[in-house]
Amino acid sequence: MLIKKLIVALVGLTCTAAVLADDVKIGIVSGFTGPLAKTTMEGVNMARGYIAMVNDQGGINGNKIVLATRDDGYDPKKTPIMVEDIITQDNVVMLVSSAGTANTVAMIKTGALAKHNVPLLGVFSGSDAIRGPGSENIFHTRASYNDEIMKIASVVSTLGLKKVAVLYQDDGFGAGVNDSITKAAAEYKFDPFLRVPYKPGETNFAAQAKQIIDAQPQAIFLMAVPDAAVHFMKAYDAPRGTSQIYTLSFVSSKDLFDAAGDTRTRGIAISQVVPNPNAVALPLARDYQAFLKTPYAQGAKSSPVNFEFYMNVRLAMAAIKMAGPKPTPDKVTAALKSMHDYKLGGYTIDFSDTKRRGSAFLDIAVVGYGGRLSF
């Protein structure tokens, strides 16, 4: 009789454990191959490590978190297919940290997020094209490209620089950037007298570099995706200090330095949409630095881009916790909407029923010796 009671008790414990150990899946659809591969993979591996740490500490509300991924190769034609697949086949409760303006626009047009009411938290794009009607399921954690360009323009204006050359990607991303530059030029009184395009995926920038160098601009707006920015700087052989170069937040100073060296990259100004990841006064940054010292970080290095990945995945875990022990896309969406003036390690995120722009933080950092950023 005693043995029978023990067996019944053990079966009951096993069933309880099974209930408390459901898998809750989140997804990332991004370019693990293609021009965003290096930037994306380090961030995704770090996110995977953070989730492993959360699971080793008991999961969330007793549930194990699982990360599902799809590689769209930075191809907008593939992105909607991958998003539909990861939602219907993996039953994810949310998507996190997607990338690409054209990719996200394609996703919005198919209506996959709206149809399944699955939220997407954090996109590595600041385009206004992904912030209008139809994008209600996207919760942004970064300022827009227009904001970044206006921040850069204000610095250019303060320095008295008038002649500006622009390198831009010849697609929807570049079109939005050019619109913002036109507005910024009118407000801050500079002349974008030269606009030089490149094709998505292009790797040889010798012609673009020569055209810009020959034009002798006072400033260069390097409005390129990370891989293109690196390839351009490898080809850019003007003497240091010839033109002040400005680029957007997703460009890694370390990648620039590793590829183009100290002479060509020192002094480049990079707009920032997250605080200094090494700021000791911010609890979120201190937590991030502590995490990087653990094996869970998968060897990731400290950078603003990786800090943004960390912030997004940590915010995703908070939303899932708020959604309760049986989270669904509807419940996670409701949790995100409730994050009004929410403090994530001291960093303010502000969503609401109608507001999808959670942060408007902006700063400028300058590449110094060894590719290190000075804020």
Short mmCIF file of C-alpha atoms in Angstrom, two decimals:
data_model
loop_
_atom_site.label_atom_id
_atom_site.label_comp_id
_atom_site.label_asym_id
_atom_site.label_seq_id
_atom_site.Cartn_x
_atom_site.Cartn_y
_atom_site.Cartn_z
CA MET A 1 0.00 0.00 0.00
CA LEU A 2 2.84 2.38 0.90
CA ILE A 3 4.60 1.68 -2.42
CA LYS A 4 1.33 2.30 -4.28
CA LYS A 5 0.91 5.66 -2.52
CA LEU A 6 4.49 6.63 -3.38
CA ILE A 7 3.91 5.75 -7.06
CA VAL A 8 0.72 7.85 -7.12
CA ALA A 9 2.58 10.75 -5.48
CA LEU A 10 5.46 10.51 -7.95
CA VAL A 11 3.06 10.42 -10.89
CA GLY A 12 1.35 13.52 -9.49
CA LEU A 13 4.69 15.32 -9.17
CA THR A 14 5.63 14.34 -12.71
CA CYS A 15 2.35 15.70 -14.06
CA THR A 16 2.80 18.94 -12.09
CA ALA A 17 6.36 19.29 -13.39
CA ALA A 18 5.10 18.79 -16.94
CA VAL A 19 2.54 21.56 -16.47
CA LEU A 20 5.21 23.91 -15.11
CA ALA A 21 7.67 23.07 -17.86
CA ASP A 22 5.78 23.99 -21.00
CA ASP A 23 7.83 25.41 -23.83
CA VAL A 24 7.13 29.05 -24.64
CA LYS A 25 8.59 29.91 -28.02
CA ILE A 26 9.79 33.26 -29.28
CA GLY A 27 11.16 33.80 -32.77
CA ILE A 28 13.79 35.74 -34.66
CA VAL A 29 13.51 36.12 -38.44
CA SER A 30 16.56 37.92 -39.79
CA GLY A 31 19.54 37.75 -42.12
CA PHE A 32 21.80 35.08 -40.64
CA THR A 33 23.43 35.00 -44.06
CA GLY A 34 23.95 37.94 -46.41
CA PRO A 35 25.13 41.50 -45.66
CA LEU A 36 23.80 41.54 -42.07
CA ALA A 37 25.17 38.12 -41.12
CA LYS A 38 28.08 39.12 -38.88
CA THR A 39 26.09 41.65 -36.89
CA THR A 40 23.02 39.45 -36.63
CA MET A 41 24.69 36.18 -35.66
CA GLU A 42 26.63 37.56 -32.70
CA GLY A 43 23.49 39.18 -31.33
CA VAL A 44 21.34 36.09 -31.87
CA ASN A 45 23.91 33.82 -30.22
CA MET A 46 24.01 36.19 -27.27
CA ALA A 47 20.20 36.19 -27.09
CA ARG A 48 20.21 32.40 -27.18
CA GLY A 49 22.68 32.40 -24.31
CA TYR A 50 20.57 34.81 -22.28
CA ILE A 51 17.54 32.56 -22.74
CA ALA A 52 19.61 29.56 -21.63
CA MET A 53 20.55 31.46 -18.47
CA VAL A 54 16.89 32.27 -17.81
CA ASN A 55 15.96 28.60 -18.23
CA ASP A 56 18.77 27.45 -15.94
CA GLN A 57 17.36 29.80 -13.30
CA GLY A 58 13.92 28.20 -13.53
CA GLY A 59 12.48 29.71 -16.69
CA ILE A 60 9.60 32.17 -16.58
CA ASN A 61 6.52 31.33 -14.53
CA GLY A 62 7.85 27.76 -14.54
CA ASN A 63 7.98 27.61 -18.35
CA LYS A 64 11.02 26.93 -20.49
CA ILE A 65 11.74 29.59 -23.11
CA VAL A 66 12.73 28.34 -26.56
CA LEU A 67 14.18 30.47 -29.35
CA ALA A 68 13.09 29.56 -32.89
CA THR A 69 14.88 31.16 -35.84
CA ARG A 70 14.54 31.60 -39.60
CA ASP A 71 17.15 32.98 -42.00
CA ASP A 72 15.70 35.32 -44.63
CA GLY A 73 19.16 36.17 -46.00
CA TYR A 74 18.17 39.87 -45.89
CA ASP A 75 15.90 39.11 -48.85
CA PRO A 76 12.53 40.90 -48.58
CA LYS A 77 10.89 38.25 -50.76
CA LYS A 78 11.73 35.57 -48.20
CA THR A 79 10.84 37.47 -45.03
CA PRO A 80 7.01 37.18 -45.16
CA ILE A 81 7.26 33.47 -45.96
CA MET A 82 9.60 32.91 -43.03
CA VAL A 83 7.40 34.93 -40.68
CA GLU A 84 4.27 33.00 -41.63
CA ASP A 85 6.16 29.73 -41.22
CA ILE A 86 7.63 30.50 -37.81
CA ILE A 87 4.24 31.66 -36.51
CA THR A 88 2.24 28.70 -37.78
CA GLN A 89 4.83 25.92 -37.42
CA ASP A 90 6.60 26.95 -34.21
CA ASN A 91 3.63 28.68 -32.57
CA VAL A 92 5.76 31.55 -31.29
CA VAL A 93 4.10 33.98 -28.89
CA MET A 94 6.21 36.88 -30.19
CA LEU A 95 9.01 37.84 -32.57
CA VAL A 96 12.11 39.73 -31.43
CA SER A 97 14.86 41.78 -33.08
CA SER A 98 14.12 41.57 -36.79
CA ALA A 99 16.17 43.57 -39.29
CA GLY A 100 15.79 45.37 -42.58
CA THR A 101 13.48 48.11 -43.78
CA ALA A 102 12.39 46.44 -47.03
CA ASN A 103 12.05 43.12 -45.18
CA THR A 104 9.78 44.62 -42.54
CA VAL A 105 7.72 46.50 -45.13
CA ALA A 106 7.17 43.21 -46.97
CA MET A 107 6.12 41.59 -43.69
CA ILE A 108 3.62 44.38 -43.01
CA LYS A 109 2.13 44.15 -46.51
CA THR A 110 1.31 40.46 -46.14
CA GLY A 111 -0.42 41.15 -42.82
CA ALA A 112 1.00 38.03 -41.14
CA LEU A 113 1.55 39.72 -37.78
CA ALA A 114 -1.91 41.28 -37.75
CA LYS A 115 -3.63 38.07 -38.91
CA HIS A 116 -2.19 36.07 -36.01
CA ASN A 117 -1.92 39.08 -33.65
CA VAL A 118 1.71 38.22 -32.98
CA PRO A 119 3.80 41.13 -31.65
CA LEU A 120 7.25 41.97 -33.01
CA LEU A 121 9.46 43.62 -30.40
CA GLY A 122 12.43 45.58 -31.73
CA VAL A 123 13.44 46.06 -35.37
CA PHE A 124 16.96 47.07 -36.41
CA SER A 125 15.51 49.72 -38.68
CA GLY A 126 14.40 53.23 -37.94
CA SER A 127 12.49 53.79 -41.16
CA ASP A 128 9.21 55.68 -41.00
CA ALA A 129 7.91 53.18 -43.59
CA ILE A 130 7.58 50.56 -40.83
CA ARG A 131 5.97 52.90 -38.31
CA GLY A 132 2.75 53.87 -40.07
CA PRO A 133 -0.64 52.24 -40.68
CA GLY A 134 -0.49 48.45 -40.69
CA SER A 135 2.45 48.30 -38.28
CA GLU A 136 0.40 48.20 -35.07
CA ASN A 137 1.88 44.82 -34.07
CA ILE A 138 5.44 46.21 -34.13
CA PHE A 139 6.82 47.61 -30.87
CA HIS A 140 9.88 49.77 -31.50
CA THR A 141 12.71 50.10 -28.99
CA ARG A 142 14.83 52.58 -30.96
CA ALA A 143 14.49 56.08 -32.34
CA SER A 144 13.77 56.49 -36.05
CA TYR A 145 16.30 57.09 -38.83
CA ASN A 146 14.76 60.53 -39.21
CA ASP A 147 15.62 61.18 -35.55
CA GLU A 148 19.17 59.88 -36.05
CA ILE A 149 19.68 62.01 -39.16
CA MET A 150 18.34 65.09 -37.41
CA LYS A 151 20.76 64.44 -34.55
CA ILE A 152 23.65 64.14 -37.01
CA ALA A 153 22.45 67.24 -38.87
CA SER A 154 22.42 69.28 -35.67
CA VAL A 155 26.08 68.35 -35.07
CA VAL A 156 26.99 69.18 -38.68
CA SER A 157 25.27 72.54 -38.31
CA THR A 158 27.07 73.29 -35.04
CA LEU A 159 30.42 72.58 -36.72
CA GLY A 160 29.51 74.81 -39.66
CA LEU A 161 29.82 72.07 -42.28
CA LYS A 162 27.85 72.90 -45.43
CA LYS A 163 28.89 70.58 -48.30
CA VAL A 164 27.58 67.07 -47.61
CA ALA A 165 27.96 63.92 -49.73
CA VAL A 166 25.54 61.04 -49.11
CA LEU A 167 26.10 57.32 -49.71
CA TYR A 168 22.78 55.49 -49.65
CA GLN A 169 21.33 52.06 -50.40
CA ASP A 170 19.23 52.02 -53.56
CA ASP A 171 15.98 50.65 -52.09
CA GLY A 172 13.22 51.60 -49.66
CA PHE A 173 15.72 52.06 -46.84
CA GLY A 174 17.72 54.54 -48.92
CA ALA A 175 14.60 56.35 -50.14
CA GLY A 176 13.48 57.01 -46.58
CA VAL A 177 16.97 58.15 -45.60
CA ASN A 178 17.09 60.58 -48.53
CA ASP A 179 13.72 62.04 -47.56
CA SER A 180 15.01 62.65 -44.03
CA ILE A 181 18.23 64.21 -45.31
CA THR A 182 16.25 66.61 -47.51
CA LYS A 183 14.20 67.70 -44.47
CA ALA A 184 17.33 67.99 -42.31
CA ALA A 185 19.12 70.07 -44.97
CA ALA A 186 16.26 72.55 -45.07
CA GLU A 187 16.18 72.87 -41.28
CA TYR A 188 19.92 72.96 -40.61
CA LYS A 189 21.01 74.81 -43.76
CA PHE A 190 23.51 72.42 -45.36
CA ASP A 191 23.77 71.26 -48.97
CA PRO A 192 23.57 67.51 -49.77
CA PHE A 193 25.12 68.30 -53.14
CA LEU A 194 26.13 64.71 -53.98
CA ARG A 195 24.06 61.56 -53.46
CA VAL A 196 25.75 58.31 -54.45
CA PRO A 197 23.77 55.03 -54.52
CA TYR A 198 24.86 51.42 -54.06
CA LYS A 199 22.92 48.21 -54.64
CA PRO A 200 21.91 45.97 -51.70
CA GLY A 201 24.57 43.29 -51.27
CA GLU A 202 27.22 45.25 -53.20
CA THR A 203 30.79 44.70 -51.98
CA ASN A 204 33.01 46.72 -54.32
CA PHE A 205 32.81 50.40 -53.39
CA ALA A 206 35.87 51.69 -55.26
CA ALA A 207 33.79 53.75 -57.69
CA GLN A 208 31.59 55.27 -54.98
CA ALA A 209 34.60 56.08 -52.80
CA LYS A 210 36.43 57.79 -55.67
CA GLN A 211 33.36 59.80 -56.66
CA ILE A 212 32.89 61.07 -53.12
CA ILE A 213 36.61 61.80 -52.54
CA ASP A 214 36.86 63.70 -55.82
CA ALA A 215 33.88 65.87 -54.83
CA GLN A 216 35.73 67.03 -51.67
CA PRO A 217 32.73 67.26 -49.32
CA GLN A 218 33.13 68.68 -45.84
CA ALA A 219 31.02 65.85 -44.45
CA ILE A 220 29.95 62.39 -45.61
CA PHE A 221 26.67 60.84 -44.52
CA LEU A 222 27.46 57.12 -44.73
CA MET A 223 23.87 55.88 -44.78
CA ALA A 224 24.66 52.21 -45.34
CA VAL A 225 23.92 48.86 -43.76
CA PRO A 226 26.82 47.53 -41.63
CA ASP A 227 28.43 45.33 -44.28
CA ALA A 228 28.27 48.07 -46.92
CA ALA A 229 29.69 50.65 -44.51
CA VAL A 230 32.65 48.36 -43.85
CA HIS A 231 33.28 47.76 -47.56
CA PHE A 232 33.06 51.49 -48.29
CA MET A 233 35.61 52.36 -45.60
CA LYS A 234 37.99 49.71 -46.94
CA ALA A 235 37.83 51.51 -50.29
CA TYR A 236 37.92 55.02 -48.85
CA ASP A 237 41.57 56.09 -49.18
CA ALA A 238 41.34 59.83 -48.59
CA PRO A 239 43.73 61.29 -46.00
CA ARG A 240 42.32 61.19 -42.49
CA GLY A 241 40.45 64.37 -41.66
CA THR A 242 39.60 65.22 -45.27
CA SER A 243 35.87 64.85 -44.58
CA GLN A 244 34.00 64.26 -41.33
CA ILE A 245 32.12 60.96 -41.67
CA TYR A 246 28.80 60.22 -39.99
CA THR A 247 26.96 56.90 -40.00
CA LEU A 248 23.94 55.22 -38.41
CA SER A 249 23.56 53.36 -35.15
CA PHE A 250 23.65 49.77 -36.41
CA VAL A 251 27.22 50.16 -37.76
CA SER A 252 29.83 48.54 -35.50
CA SER A 253 32.94 50.56 -34.71
CA LYS A 254 34.84 47.32 -34.10
CA ASP A 255 33.91 45.93 -37.52
CA LEU A 256 34.99 49.19 -39.15
CA PHE A 257 38.31 49.09 -37.31
CA ASP A 258 38.94 45.40 -38.00
CA ALA A 259 38.30 45.83 -41.73
CA ALA A 260 39.65 49.30 -42.51
CA GLY A 261 42.18 49.97 -39.77
CA ASP A 262 42.77 52.79 -37.35
CA THR A 263 43.73 55.54 -39.80
CA ARG A 264 40.57 55.29 -41.90
CA THR A 265 38.09 54.79 -39.09
CA ARG A 266 39.28 56.98 -36.25
CA GLY A 267 37.03 60.02 -35.92
CA ILE A 268 33.93 58.52 -37.58
CA ALA A 269 30.82 59.69 -35.73
CA ILE A 270 28.10 57.08 -35.15
CA SER A 271 24.61 58.01 -33.99
CA GLN A 272 23.40 55.97 -31.01
CA VAL A 273 19.90 54.80 -30.12
CA VAL A 274 20.82 53.09 -26.85
CA PRO A 275 22.85 54.44 -23.94
CA ASN A 276 26.55 53.78 -23.56
CA PRO A 277 26.73 50.03 -22.82
CA ASN A 278 29.66 50.69 -20.49
CA ALA A 279 27.84 53.34 -18.44
CA VAL A 280 28.32 52.33 -14.81
CA ALA A 281 25.51 54.64 -13.64
CA LEU A 282 22.82 52.69 -15.54
CA PRO A 283 21.76 49.40 -13.87
CA LEU A 284 20.79 47.89 -17.24
CA ALA A 285 24.32 48.51 -18.57
CA ARG A 286 25.87 47.06 -15.41
CA ASP A 287 23.70 43.96 -15.79
CA TYR A 288 24.76 43.70 -19.43
CA GLN A 289 28.47 43.90 -18.57
CA ALA A 290 28.02 41.27 -15.87
CA PHE A 291 26.23 39.01 -18.36
CA LEU A 292 29.06 39.38 -20.91
CA LYS A 293 31.45 37.93 -18.33
CA THR A 294 29.43 34.70 -18.12
CA PRO A 295 29.72 31.68 -20.46
CA TYR A 296 26.11 32.34 -21.49
CA ALA A 297 27.23 35.38 -23.52
CA GLN A 298 28.79 33.04 -26.11
CA GLY A 299 31.88 35.28 -26.32
CA ALA A 300 29.92 38.36 -27.46
CA LYS A 301 31.74 41.67 -27.17
CA SER A 302 30.39 44.85 -25.67
CA SER A 303 28.89 47.11 -28.33
CA PRO A 304 25.80 49.30 -28.73
CA VAL A 305 24.33 46.85 -31.27
CA ASN A 306 24.75 43.88 -28.94
CA PHE A 307 23.41 45.98 -26.07
CA GLU A 308 20.27 46.58 -28.15
CA PHE A 309 19.91 42.82 -28.73
CA TYR A 310 20.32 42.26 -24.98
CA MET A 311 17.78 44.95 -24.16
CA ASN A 312 15.22 43.53 -26.61
CA VAL A 313 15.48 39.94 -25.39
CA ARG A 314 15.38 41.03 -21.76
CA LEU A 315 12.30 43.15 -22.45
CA ALA A 316 10.75 40.16 -24.22
CA MET A 317 11.28 38.03 -21.09
CA ALA A 318 9.61 40.73 -18.99
CA ALA A 319 6.58 40.81 -21.30
CA ILE A 320 6.26 37.01 -21.21
CA LYS A 321 6.41 37.08 -17.40
CA MET A 322 3.69 39.73 -17.28
CA ALA A 323 1.58 37.58 -19.66
CA GLY A 324 1.23 34.89 -16.97
CA PRO A 325 1.86 31.13 -16.80
CA LYS A 326 0.13 30.38 -20.10
CA PRO A 327 1.26 33.19 -22.41
CA THR A 328 -0.31 33.64 -25.83
CA PRO A 329 0.35 36.23 -28.53
CA ASP A 330 -2.72 38.17 -27.33
CA LYS A 331 -1.51 38.15 -23.72
CA VAL A 332 2.04 39.16 -24.66
CA THR A 333 0.69 41.98 -26.84
CA ALA A 334 -1.42 43.18 -23.91
CA ALA A 335 1.64 43.02 -21.64
CA LEU A 336 3.67 45.15 -24.04
CA LYS A 337 0.88 47.70 -24.31
CA SER A 338 0.82 47.97 -20.51
CA MET A 339 4.51 48.97 -20.35
CA HIS A 340 3.86 52.66 -19.82
CA ASP A 341 6.89 54.41 -18.29
CA TYR A 342 8.31 50.93 -17.66
CA LYS A 343 11.78 50.78 -16.12
CA LEU A 344 14.04 48.09 -17.59
CA GLY A 345 17.09 48.23 -15.35
CA GLY A 346 16.57 51.97 -14.97
CA TYR A 347 16.06 52.51 -18.73
CA THR A 348 12.64 53.87 -19.65
CA ILE A 349 10.42 52.03 -22.13
CA ASP A 350 7.09 53.69 -22.85
CA PHE A 351 4.42 51.80 -24.80
CA SER A 352 0.63 52.14 -24.59
CA ASP A 353 -2.56 51.04 -26.34
CA THR A 354 -1.73 53.40 -29.19
CA LYS A 355 1.98 54.14 -28.77
CA ARG A 356 4.50 51.79 -30.38
CA ARG A 357 7.64 53.90 -29.99
CA GLY A 358 9.10 52.73 -26.71
CA SER A 359 12.26 54.84 -26.73
CA ALA A 360 13.48 58.08 -28.27
CA PHE A 361 17.02 57.96 -26.87
CA LEU A 362 19.69 59.58 -29.08
CA ASP A 363 23.39 60.29 -28.75
CA ILE A 364 26.55 60.57 -30.88
CA ALA A 365 29.69 58.51 -30.28
CA VAL A 366 33.07 58.89 -32.01
CA VAL A 367 35.39 56.05 -33.03
CA GLY A 368 38.73 56.34 -31.23
CA TYR A 369 41.92 54.29 -31.01
CA GLY A 370 41.45 50.58 -31.53
CA GLY A 371 37.84 51.05 -32.67
CA ARG A 372 36.69 52.05 -29.18
CA LEU A 373 33.74 54.42 -28.96
CA SER A 374 33.84 57.68 -27.01
CA PHE A 375 30.44 58.99 -25.90
#
